[in-house]
PDB file of C-alpha atoms in Angstrom:
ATOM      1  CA  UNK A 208       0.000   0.000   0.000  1.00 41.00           C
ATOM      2  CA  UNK A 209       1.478   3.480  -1.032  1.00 40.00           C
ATOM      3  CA  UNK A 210       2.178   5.804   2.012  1.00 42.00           C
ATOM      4  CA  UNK A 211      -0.352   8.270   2.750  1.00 41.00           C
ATOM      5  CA  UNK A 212       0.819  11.927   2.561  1.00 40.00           C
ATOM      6  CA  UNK A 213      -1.163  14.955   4.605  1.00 38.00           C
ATOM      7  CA  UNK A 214      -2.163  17.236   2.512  1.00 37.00           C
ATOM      8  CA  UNK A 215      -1.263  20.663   3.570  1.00 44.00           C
ATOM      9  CA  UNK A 216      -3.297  23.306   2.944  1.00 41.00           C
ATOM     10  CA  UNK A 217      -1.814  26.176   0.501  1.00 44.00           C
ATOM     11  CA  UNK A 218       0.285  29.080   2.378  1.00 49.00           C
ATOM     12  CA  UNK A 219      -1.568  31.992   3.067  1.00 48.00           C
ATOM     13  CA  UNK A 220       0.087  35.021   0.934  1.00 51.00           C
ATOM     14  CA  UNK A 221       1.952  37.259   2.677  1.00 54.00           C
ATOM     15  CA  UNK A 222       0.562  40.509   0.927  1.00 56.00           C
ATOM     16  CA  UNK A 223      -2.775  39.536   1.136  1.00 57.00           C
ATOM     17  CA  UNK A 224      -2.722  39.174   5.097  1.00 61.00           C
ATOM     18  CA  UNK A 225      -0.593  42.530   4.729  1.00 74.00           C
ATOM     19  CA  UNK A 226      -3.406  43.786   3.220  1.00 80.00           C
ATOM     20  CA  UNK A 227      -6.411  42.665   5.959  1.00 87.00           C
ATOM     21  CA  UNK A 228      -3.900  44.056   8.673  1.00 92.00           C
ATOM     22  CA  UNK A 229      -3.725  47.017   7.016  1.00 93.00           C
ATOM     23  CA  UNK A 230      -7.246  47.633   6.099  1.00 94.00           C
ATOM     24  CA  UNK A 231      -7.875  46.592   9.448  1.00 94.00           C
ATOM     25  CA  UNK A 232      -5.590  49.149  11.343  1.00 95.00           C
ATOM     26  CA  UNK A 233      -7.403  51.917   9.392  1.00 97.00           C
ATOM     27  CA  UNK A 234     -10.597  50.695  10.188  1.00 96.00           C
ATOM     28  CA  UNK A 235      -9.767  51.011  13.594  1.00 94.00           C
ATOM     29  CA  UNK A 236      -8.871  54.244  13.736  1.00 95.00           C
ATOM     30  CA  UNK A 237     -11.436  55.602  11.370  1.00 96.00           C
ATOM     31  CA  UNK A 238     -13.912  54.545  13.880  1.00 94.00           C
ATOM     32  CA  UNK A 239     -12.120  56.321  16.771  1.00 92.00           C
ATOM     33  CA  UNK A 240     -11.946  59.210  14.569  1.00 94.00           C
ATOM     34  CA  UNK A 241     -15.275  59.928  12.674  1.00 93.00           C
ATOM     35  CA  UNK A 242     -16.975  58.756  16.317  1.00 89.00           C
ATOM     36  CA  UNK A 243     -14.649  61.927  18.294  1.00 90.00           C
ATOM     37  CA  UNK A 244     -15.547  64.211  15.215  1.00 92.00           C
ATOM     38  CA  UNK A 245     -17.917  62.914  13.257  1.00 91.00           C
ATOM     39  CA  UNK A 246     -17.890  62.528   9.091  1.00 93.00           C
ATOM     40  CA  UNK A 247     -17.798  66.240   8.596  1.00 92.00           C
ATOM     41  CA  UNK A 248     -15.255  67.269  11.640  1.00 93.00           C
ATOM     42  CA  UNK A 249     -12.781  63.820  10.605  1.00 94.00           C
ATOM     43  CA  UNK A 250     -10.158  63.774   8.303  1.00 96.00           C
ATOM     44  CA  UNK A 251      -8.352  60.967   5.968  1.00 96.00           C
ATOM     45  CA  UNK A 252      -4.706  62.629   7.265  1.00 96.00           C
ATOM     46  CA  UNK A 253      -5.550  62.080  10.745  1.00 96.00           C
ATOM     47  CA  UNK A 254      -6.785  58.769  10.329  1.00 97.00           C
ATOM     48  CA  UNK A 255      -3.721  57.925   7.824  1.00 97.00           C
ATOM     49  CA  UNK A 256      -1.574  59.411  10.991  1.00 96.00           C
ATOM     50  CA  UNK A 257      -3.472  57.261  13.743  1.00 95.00           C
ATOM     51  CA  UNK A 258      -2.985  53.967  11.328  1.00 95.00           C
ATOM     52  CA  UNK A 259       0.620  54.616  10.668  1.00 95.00           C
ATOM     53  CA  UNK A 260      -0.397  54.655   6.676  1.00 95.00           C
ATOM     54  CA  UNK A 261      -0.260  56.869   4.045  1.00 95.00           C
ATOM     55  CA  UNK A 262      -3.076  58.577   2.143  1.00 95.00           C
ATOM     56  CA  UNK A 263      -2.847  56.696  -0.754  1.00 95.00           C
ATOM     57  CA  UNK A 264      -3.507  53.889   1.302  1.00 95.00           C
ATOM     58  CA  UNK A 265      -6.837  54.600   2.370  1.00 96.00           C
ATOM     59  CA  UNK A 266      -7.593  55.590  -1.179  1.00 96.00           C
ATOM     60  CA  UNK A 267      -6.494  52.047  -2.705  1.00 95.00           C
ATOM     61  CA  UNK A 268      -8.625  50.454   0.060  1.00 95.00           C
ATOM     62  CA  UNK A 269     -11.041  52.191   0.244  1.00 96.00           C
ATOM     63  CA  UNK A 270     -11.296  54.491  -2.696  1.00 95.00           C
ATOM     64  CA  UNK A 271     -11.822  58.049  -0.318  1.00 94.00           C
ATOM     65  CA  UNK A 272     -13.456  59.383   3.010  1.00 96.00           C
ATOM     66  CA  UNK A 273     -16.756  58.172   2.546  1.00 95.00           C
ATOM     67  CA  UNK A 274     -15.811  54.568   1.289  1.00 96.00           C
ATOM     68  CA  UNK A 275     -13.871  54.726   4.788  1.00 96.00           C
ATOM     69  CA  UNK A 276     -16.881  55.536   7.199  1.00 96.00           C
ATOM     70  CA  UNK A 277     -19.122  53.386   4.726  1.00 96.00           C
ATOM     71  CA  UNK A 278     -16.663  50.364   5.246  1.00 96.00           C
ATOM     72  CA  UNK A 279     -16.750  51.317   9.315  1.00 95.00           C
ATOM     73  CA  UNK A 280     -20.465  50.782   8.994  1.00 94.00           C
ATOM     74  CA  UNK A 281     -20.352  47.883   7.306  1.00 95.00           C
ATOM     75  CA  UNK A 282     -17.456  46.625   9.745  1.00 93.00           C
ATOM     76  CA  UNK A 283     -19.897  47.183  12.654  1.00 91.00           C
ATOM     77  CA  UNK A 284     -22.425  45.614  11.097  1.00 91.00           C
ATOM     78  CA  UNK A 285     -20.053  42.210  10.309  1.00 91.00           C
ATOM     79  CA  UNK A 286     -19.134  42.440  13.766  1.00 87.00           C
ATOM     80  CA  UNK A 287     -22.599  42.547  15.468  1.00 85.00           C
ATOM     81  CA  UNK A 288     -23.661  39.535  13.396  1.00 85.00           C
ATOM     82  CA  UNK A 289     -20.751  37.812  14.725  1.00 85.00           C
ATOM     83  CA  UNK A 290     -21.242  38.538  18.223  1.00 81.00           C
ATOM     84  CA  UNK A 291     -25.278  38.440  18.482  1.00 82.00           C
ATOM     85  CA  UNK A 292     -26.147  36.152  15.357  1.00 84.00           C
ATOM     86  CA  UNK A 293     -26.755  32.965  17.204  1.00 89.00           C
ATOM     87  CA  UNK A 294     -28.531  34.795  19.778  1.00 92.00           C
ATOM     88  CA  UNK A 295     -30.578  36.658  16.677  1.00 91.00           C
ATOM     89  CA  UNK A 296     -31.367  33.566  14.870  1.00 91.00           C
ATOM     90  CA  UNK A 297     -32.238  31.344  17.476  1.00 93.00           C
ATOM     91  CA  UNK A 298     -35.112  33.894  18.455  1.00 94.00           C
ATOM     92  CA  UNK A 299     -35.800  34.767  14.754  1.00 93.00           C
ATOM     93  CA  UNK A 300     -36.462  30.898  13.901  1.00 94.00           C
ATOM     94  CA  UNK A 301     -38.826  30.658  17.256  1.00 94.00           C
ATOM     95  CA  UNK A 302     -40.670  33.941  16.288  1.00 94.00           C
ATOM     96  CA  UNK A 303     -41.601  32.450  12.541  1.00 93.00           C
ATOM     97  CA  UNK A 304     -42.540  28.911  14.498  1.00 94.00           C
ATOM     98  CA  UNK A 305     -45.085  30.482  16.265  1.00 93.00           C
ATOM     99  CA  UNK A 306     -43.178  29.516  19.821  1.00 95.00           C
ATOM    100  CA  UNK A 307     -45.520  29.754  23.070  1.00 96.00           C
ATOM    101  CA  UNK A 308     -45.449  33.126  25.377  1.00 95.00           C
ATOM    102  CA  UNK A 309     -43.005  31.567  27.452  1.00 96.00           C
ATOM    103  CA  UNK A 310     -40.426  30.321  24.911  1.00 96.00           C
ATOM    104  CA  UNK A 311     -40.979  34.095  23.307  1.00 96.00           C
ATOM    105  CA  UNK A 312     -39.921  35.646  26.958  1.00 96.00           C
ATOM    106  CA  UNK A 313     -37.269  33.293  27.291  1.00 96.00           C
ATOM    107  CA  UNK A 314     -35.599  34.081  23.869  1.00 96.00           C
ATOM    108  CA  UNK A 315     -36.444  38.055  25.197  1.00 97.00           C
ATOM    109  CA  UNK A 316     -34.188  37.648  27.973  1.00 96.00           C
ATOM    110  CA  UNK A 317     -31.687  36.330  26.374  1.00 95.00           C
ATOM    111  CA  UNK A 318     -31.578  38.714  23.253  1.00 95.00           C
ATOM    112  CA  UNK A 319     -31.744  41.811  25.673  1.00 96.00           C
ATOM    113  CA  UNK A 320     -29.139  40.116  27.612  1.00 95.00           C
ATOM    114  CA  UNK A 321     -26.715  39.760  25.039  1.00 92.00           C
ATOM    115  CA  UNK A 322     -27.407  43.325  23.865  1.00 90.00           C
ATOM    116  CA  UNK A 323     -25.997  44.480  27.407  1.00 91.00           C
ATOM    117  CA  UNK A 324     -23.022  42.508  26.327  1.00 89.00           C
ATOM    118  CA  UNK A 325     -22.818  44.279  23.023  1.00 84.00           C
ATOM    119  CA  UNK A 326     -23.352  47.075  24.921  1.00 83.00           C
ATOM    120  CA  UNK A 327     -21.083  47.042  27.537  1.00 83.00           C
ATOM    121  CA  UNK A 328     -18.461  45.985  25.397  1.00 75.00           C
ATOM    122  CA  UNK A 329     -14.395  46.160  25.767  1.00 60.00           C
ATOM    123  CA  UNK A 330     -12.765  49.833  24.297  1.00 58.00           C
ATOM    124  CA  UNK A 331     -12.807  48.105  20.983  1.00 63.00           C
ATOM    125  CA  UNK A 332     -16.549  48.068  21.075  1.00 69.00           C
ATOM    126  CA  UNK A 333     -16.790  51.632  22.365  1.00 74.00           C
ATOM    127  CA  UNK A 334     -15.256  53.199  19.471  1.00 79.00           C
ATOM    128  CA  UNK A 335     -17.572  51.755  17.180  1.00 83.00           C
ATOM    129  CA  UNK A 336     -20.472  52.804  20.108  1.00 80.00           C
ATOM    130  CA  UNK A 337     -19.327  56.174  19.386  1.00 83.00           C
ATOM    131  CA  UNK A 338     -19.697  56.255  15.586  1.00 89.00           C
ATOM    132  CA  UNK A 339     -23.065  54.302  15.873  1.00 87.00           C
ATOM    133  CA  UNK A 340     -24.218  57.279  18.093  1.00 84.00           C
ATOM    134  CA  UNK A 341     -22.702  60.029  16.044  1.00 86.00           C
ATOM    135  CA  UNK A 342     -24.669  58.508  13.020  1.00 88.00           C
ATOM    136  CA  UNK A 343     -27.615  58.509  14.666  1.00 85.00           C
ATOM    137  CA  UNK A 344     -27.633  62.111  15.674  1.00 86.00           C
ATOM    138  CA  UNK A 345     -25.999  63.660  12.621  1.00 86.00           C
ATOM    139  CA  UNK A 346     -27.232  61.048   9.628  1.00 87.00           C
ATOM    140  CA  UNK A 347     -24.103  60.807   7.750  1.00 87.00           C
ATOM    141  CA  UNK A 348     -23.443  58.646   4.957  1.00 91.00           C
ATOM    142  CA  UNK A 349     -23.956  55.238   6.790  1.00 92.00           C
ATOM    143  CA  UNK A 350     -27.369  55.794   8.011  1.00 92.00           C
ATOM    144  CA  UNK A 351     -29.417  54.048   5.777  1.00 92.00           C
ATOM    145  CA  UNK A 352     -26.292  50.867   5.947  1.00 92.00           C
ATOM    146  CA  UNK A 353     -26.683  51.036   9.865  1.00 92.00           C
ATOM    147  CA  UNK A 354     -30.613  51.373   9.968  1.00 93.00           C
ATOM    148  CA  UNK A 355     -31.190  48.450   7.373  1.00 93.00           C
ATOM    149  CA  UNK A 356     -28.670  46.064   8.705  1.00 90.00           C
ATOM    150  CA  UNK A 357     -29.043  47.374  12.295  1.00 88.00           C
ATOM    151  CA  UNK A 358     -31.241  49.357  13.934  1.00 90.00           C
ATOM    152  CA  UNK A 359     -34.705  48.314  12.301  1.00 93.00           C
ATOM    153  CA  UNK A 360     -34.091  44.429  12.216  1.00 92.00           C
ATOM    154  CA  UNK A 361     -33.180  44.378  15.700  1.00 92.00           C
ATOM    155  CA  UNK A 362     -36.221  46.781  16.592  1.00 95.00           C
ATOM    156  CA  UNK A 363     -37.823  44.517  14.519  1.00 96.00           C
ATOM    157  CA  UNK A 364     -36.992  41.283  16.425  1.00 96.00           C
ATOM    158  CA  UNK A 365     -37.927  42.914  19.916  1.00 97.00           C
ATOM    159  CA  UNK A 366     -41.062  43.956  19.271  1.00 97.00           C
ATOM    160  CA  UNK A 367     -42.061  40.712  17.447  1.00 97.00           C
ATOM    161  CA  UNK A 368     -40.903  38.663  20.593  1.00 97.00           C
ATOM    162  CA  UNK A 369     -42.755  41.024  22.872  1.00 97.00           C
ATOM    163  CA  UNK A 370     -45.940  40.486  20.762  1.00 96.00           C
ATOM    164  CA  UNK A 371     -45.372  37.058  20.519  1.00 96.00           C
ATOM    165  CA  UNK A 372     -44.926  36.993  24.333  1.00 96.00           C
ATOM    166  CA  UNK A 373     -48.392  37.753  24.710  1.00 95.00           C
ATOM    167  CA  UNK A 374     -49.763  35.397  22.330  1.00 94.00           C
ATOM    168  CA  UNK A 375     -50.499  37.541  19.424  1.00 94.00           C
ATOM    169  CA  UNK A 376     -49.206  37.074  15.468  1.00 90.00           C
ATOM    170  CA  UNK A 377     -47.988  40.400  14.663  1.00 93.00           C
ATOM    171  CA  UNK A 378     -46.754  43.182  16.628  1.00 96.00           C
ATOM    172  CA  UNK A 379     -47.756  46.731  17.204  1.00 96.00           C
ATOM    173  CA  UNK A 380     -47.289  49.976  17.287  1.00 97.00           C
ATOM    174  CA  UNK A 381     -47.092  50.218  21.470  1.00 96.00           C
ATOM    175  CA  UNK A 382     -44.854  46.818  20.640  1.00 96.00           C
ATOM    176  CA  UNK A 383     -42.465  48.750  18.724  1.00 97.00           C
ATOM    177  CA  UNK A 384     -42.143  51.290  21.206  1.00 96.00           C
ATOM    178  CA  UNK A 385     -41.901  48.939  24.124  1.00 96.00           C
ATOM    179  CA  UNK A 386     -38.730  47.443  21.765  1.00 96.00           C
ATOM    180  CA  UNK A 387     -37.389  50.938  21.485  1.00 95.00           C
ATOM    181  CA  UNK A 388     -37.482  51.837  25.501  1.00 94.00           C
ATOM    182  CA  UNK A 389     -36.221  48.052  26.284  1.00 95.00           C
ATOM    183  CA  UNK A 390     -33.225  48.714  23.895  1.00 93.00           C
ATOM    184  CA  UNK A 391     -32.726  52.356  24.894  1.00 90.00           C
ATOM    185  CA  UNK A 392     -32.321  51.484  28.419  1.00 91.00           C
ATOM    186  CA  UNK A 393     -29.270  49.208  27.887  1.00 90.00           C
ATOM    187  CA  UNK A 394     -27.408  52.123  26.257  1.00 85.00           C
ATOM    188  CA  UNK A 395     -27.168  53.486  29.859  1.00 87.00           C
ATOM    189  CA  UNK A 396     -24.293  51.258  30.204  1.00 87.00           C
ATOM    190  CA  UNK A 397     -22.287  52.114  26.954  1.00 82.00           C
ATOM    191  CA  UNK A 398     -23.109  56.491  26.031  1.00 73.00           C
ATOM    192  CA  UNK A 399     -23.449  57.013  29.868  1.00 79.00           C
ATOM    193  CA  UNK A 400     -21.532  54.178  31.290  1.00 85.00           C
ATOM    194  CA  UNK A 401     -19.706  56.902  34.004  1.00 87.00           C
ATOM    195  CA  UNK A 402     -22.988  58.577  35.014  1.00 92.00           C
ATOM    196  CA  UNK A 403     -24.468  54.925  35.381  1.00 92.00           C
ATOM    197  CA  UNK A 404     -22.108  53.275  37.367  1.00 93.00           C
ATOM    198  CA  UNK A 405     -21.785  56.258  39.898  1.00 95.00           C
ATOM    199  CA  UNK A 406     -25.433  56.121  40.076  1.00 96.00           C
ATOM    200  CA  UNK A 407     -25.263  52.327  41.046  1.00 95.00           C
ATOM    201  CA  UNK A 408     -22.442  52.958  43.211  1.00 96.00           C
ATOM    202  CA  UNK A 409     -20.618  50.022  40.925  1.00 95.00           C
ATOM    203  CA  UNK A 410     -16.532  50.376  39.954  1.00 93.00           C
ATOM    204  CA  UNK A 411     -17.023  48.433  36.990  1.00 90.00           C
ATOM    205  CA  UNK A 412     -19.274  46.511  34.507  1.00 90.00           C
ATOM    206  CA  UNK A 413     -17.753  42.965  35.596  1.00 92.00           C
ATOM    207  CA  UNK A 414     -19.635  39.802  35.865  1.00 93.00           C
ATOM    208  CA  UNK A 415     -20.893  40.154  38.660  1.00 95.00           C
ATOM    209  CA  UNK A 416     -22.689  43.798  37.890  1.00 95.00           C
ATOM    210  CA  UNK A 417     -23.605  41.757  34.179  1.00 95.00           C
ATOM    211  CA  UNK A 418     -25.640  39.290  36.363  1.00 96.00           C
ATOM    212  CA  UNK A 419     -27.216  41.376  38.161  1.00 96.00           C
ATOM    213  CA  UNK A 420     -28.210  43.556  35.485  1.00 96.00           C
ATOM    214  CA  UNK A 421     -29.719  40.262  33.933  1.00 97.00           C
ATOM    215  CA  UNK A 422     -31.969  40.026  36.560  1.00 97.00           C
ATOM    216  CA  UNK A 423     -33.326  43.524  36.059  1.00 96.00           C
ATOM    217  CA  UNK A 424     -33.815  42.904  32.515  1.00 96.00           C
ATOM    218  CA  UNK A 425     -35.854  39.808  33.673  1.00 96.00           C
ATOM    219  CA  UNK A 426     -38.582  41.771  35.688  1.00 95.00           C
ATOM    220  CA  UNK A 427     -38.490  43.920  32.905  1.00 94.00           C
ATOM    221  CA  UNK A 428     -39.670  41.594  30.270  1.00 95.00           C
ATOM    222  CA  UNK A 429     -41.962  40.169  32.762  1.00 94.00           C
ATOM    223  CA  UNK A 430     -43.756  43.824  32.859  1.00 92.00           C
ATOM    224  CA  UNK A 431     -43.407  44.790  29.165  1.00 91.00           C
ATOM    225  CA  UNK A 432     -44.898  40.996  28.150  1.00 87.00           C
ATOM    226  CA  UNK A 433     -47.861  41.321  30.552  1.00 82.00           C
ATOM    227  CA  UNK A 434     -51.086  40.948  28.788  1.00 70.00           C
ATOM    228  CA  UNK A 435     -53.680  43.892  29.188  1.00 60.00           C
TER     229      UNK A 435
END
């Protein structure tokens, strides 16, 4: 019998993972950029500075300023998915079953749960925080990106699971804005993470302050899902 050989998978190219480290060095500091200044206020030579590139860099990536804070949209985006898909989809796929109340509460809980997580996120996820909350006050370029691939599907989602919680096939209107209060109160602990914590009396957002905060999200879904 002929020896069996392994069969090693190609070498990555060097200049392509150049390339993804670059890209992804700007990216990084395009978000800590346009979210301190905003699209107008931000500039590609500051950015090109912060990355250690030069401005012909960000142009071959990303073709100019507003391919830049589009592609830190679309980054955020990727990066939600990756972080709150399961979560997403596992309540998504109950929702279009028709799950009971109870299995629609329980998927609540955990959705708003890992929102807080999202939320409360390391500096990494602050910096894109920041640009998500500059675009929502000044509407720049990546609004319509973030509000289709963001905002509304996750509104979306809530508000389905709260109607759904209380045994009815489609949401409403007071659903939606039951979704928009539950997911507004999380942002307390990311946009005024200081002011909350010194309220609470807490040091930090650790795990035991996370599971305590789970709790409160708990009675809340049991008062938003009550049926009137």
């Amino acid at each position: 019998m002929a020896e069996a050989h392994a069969i090693e998978a190609p070498p990555r190219r060097a200049g392509y993972a150049k390339g993804e480290e670059t890209r992804a060095a700007v990216i990084a500091a395009a978000l800590s950029e346009f979210g301190a200044r905003g699209y107008a206020g931000a500039t590609t030579r500051k950015i090109a500075e912060a990355a250690g590139v030069t401005l012909p860099v960000i142009a071959y990536h990303f073709g100019g300023k507003e391919g830049l804070y589009r592609a830190c949209a679309q980054d955020i985006v990727a990066r939600y998915y990756e972080h709150a898909g399961p979560v997403a989809f596992q309540a998504e796929q109950a929702v279009r079953a028709g799950a009971s109340p109870e299995d629609c509460r329980a998927c609540l809980r955990q959705v708003l749960r890992m929102l807080l997580r999202v939320f409360a996120g390391a500096d990494e996820a602050q910096a894109r925080g920041a640009f998500v909350e500059r675009e929502i006050r000044e509407r720049g370029p990546a609004f319509r990106l973030l509000y289709e691939g963001l905002w509304k599907p996750g509104a979306d989602l809530v508000a389905r699971l709260i109607a759904g919680a209380q045994d009815r096939d489609a949401a409403t209107a007071d659903d939606r804005a039951a979704a928009l209060m539950l997911i507004s109160s999380l942002l307390a602990f990311h946009a005024g993470r200081d002011v909350s914590l010194s309220i609470l009396g807490w040091a930090e957002l650790d795990a035991a302050a996370l599971s305590r905060l789970d709790l409160v999200i708990d009675r809340l879904v049991a008062g938003v899902c009550t049926r009137v």
